[in-house]
C-alpha positions as a Markdown table, in Angstrom:
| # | Residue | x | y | z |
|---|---|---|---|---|
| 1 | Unk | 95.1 | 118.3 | 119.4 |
| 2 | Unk | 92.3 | 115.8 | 120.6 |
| 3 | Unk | 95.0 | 113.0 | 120.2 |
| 4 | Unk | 98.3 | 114.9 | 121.3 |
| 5 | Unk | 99.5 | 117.0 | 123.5 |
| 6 | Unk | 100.1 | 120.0 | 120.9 |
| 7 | Unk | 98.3 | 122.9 | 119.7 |
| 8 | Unk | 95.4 | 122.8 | 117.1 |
| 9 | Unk | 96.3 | 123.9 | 113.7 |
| 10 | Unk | 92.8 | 124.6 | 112.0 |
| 11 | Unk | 90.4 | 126.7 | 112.1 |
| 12 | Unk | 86.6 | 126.8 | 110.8 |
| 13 | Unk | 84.5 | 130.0 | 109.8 |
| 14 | Unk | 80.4 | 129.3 | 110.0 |
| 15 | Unk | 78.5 | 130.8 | 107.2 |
| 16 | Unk | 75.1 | 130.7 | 108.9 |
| 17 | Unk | 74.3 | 130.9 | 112.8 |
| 18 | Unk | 75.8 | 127.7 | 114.7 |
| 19 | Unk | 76.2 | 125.8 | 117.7 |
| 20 | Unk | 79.7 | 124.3 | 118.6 |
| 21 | Unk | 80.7 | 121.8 | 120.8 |
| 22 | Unk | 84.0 | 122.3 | 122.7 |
| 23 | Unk | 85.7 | 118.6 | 123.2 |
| 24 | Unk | 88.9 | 118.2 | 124.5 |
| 25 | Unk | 91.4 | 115.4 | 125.1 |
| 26 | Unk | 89.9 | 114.9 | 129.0 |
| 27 | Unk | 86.5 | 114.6 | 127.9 |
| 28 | Unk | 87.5 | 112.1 | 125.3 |
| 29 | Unk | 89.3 | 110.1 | 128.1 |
| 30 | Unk | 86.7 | 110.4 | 130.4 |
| 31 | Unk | 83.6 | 109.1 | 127.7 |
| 32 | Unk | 86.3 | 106.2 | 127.6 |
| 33 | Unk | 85.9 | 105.6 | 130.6 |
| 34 | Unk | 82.3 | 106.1 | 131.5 |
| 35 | Unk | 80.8 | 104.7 | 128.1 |
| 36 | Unk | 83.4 | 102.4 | 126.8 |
| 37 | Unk | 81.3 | 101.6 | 123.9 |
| 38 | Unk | 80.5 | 105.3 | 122.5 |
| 39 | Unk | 83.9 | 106.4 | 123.2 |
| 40 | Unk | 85.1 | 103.4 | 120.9 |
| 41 | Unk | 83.0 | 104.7 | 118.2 |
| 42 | Unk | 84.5 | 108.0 | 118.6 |
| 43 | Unk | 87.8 | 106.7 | 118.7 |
| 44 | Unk | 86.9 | 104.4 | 115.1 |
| 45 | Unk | 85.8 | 107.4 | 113.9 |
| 46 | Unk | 88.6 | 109.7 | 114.6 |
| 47 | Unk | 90.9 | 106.8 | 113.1 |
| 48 | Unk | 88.7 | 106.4 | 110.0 |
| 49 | Unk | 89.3 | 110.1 | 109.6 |
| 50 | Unk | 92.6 | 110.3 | 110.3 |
| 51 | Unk | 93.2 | 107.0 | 107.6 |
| 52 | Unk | 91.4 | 108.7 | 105.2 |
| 53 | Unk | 93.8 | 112.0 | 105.3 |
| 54 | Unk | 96.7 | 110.0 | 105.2 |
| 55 | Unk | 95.2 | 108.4 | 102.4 |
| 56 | Unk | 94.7 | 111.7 | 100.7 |
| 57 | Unk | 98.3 | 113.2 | 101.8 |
| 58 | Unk | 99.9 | 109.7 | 100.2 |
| 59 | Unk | 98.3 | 110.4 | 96.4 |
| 60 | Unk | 98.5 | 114.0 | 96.7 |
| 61 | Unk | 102.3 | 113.5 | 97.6 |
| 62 | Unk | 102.8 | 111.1 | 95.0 |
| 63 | Unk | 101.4 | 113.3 | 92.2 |
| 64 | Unk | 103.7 | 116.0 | 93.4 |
| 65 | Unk | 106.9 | 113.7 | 93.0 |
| 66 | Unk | 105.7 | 113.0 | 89.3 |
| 67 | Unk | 105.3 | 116.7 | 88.7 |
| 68 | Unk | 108.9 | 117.3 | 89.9 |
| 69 | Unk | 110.2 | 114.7 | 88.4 |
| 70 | Unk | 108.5 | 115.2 | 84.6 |
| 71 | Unk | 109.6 | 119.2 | 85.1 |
| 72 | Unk | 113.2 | 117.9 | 85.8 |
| 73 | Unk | 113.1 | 115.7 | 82.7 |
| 74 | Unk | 111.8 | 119.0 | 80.9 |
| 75 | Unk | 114.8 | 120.5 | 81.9 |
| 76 | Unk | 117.3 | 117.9 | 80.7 |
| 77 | Unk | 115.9 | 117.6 | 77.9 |
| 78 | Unk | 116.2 | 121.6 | 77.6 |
| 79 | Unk | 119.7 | 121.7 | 78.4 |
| 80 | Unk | 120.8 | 119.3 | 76.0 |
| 81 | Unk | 118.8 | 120.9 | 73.5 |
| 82 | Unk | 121.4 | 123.8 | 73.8 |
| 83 | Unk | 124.2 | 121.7 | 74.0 |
């Protein structure tokens, strides 16, 4: 939601007493602005993060396709073992 224009999807449960920090797309703009160099950091490190998810969705997604696909062979090899 930082990046877009749409609503967040997580959520975060503390385990111990906290302190959060609320920051939102127009703060994010406006430390762009006032401190271009911090806000650049913040932007490399939202799209170090957001690389490194991708990264994770990409295997994970792979690994799932094997799975599928060695169940499917499983099940051809089932059905013509009751041909």
């Amino acid at each position: 939601a930082l990046l877009s224009e749409i609503p967040r999807t997580a959520s975060a449960t503390a385990s111990a007493p906290t302190k959060i920090l609320g920051f939102f797309q127009s703060d994010l703009f406006g430390l762009t602005e006032t401190n271009p160099r911090l806000g650049n950091k913040v932007l490399f490190r939202i799209a170090q993060m957001i690389a490194e998810r991708l990264r994770f969705t990409t295997i994970e997604n792979q690994q799932l396709k094997e799975k599928i696909n060695d169940r499917e062979e499983n099940l051809k090899k089932q059905n013509r073992s009751l041909e």
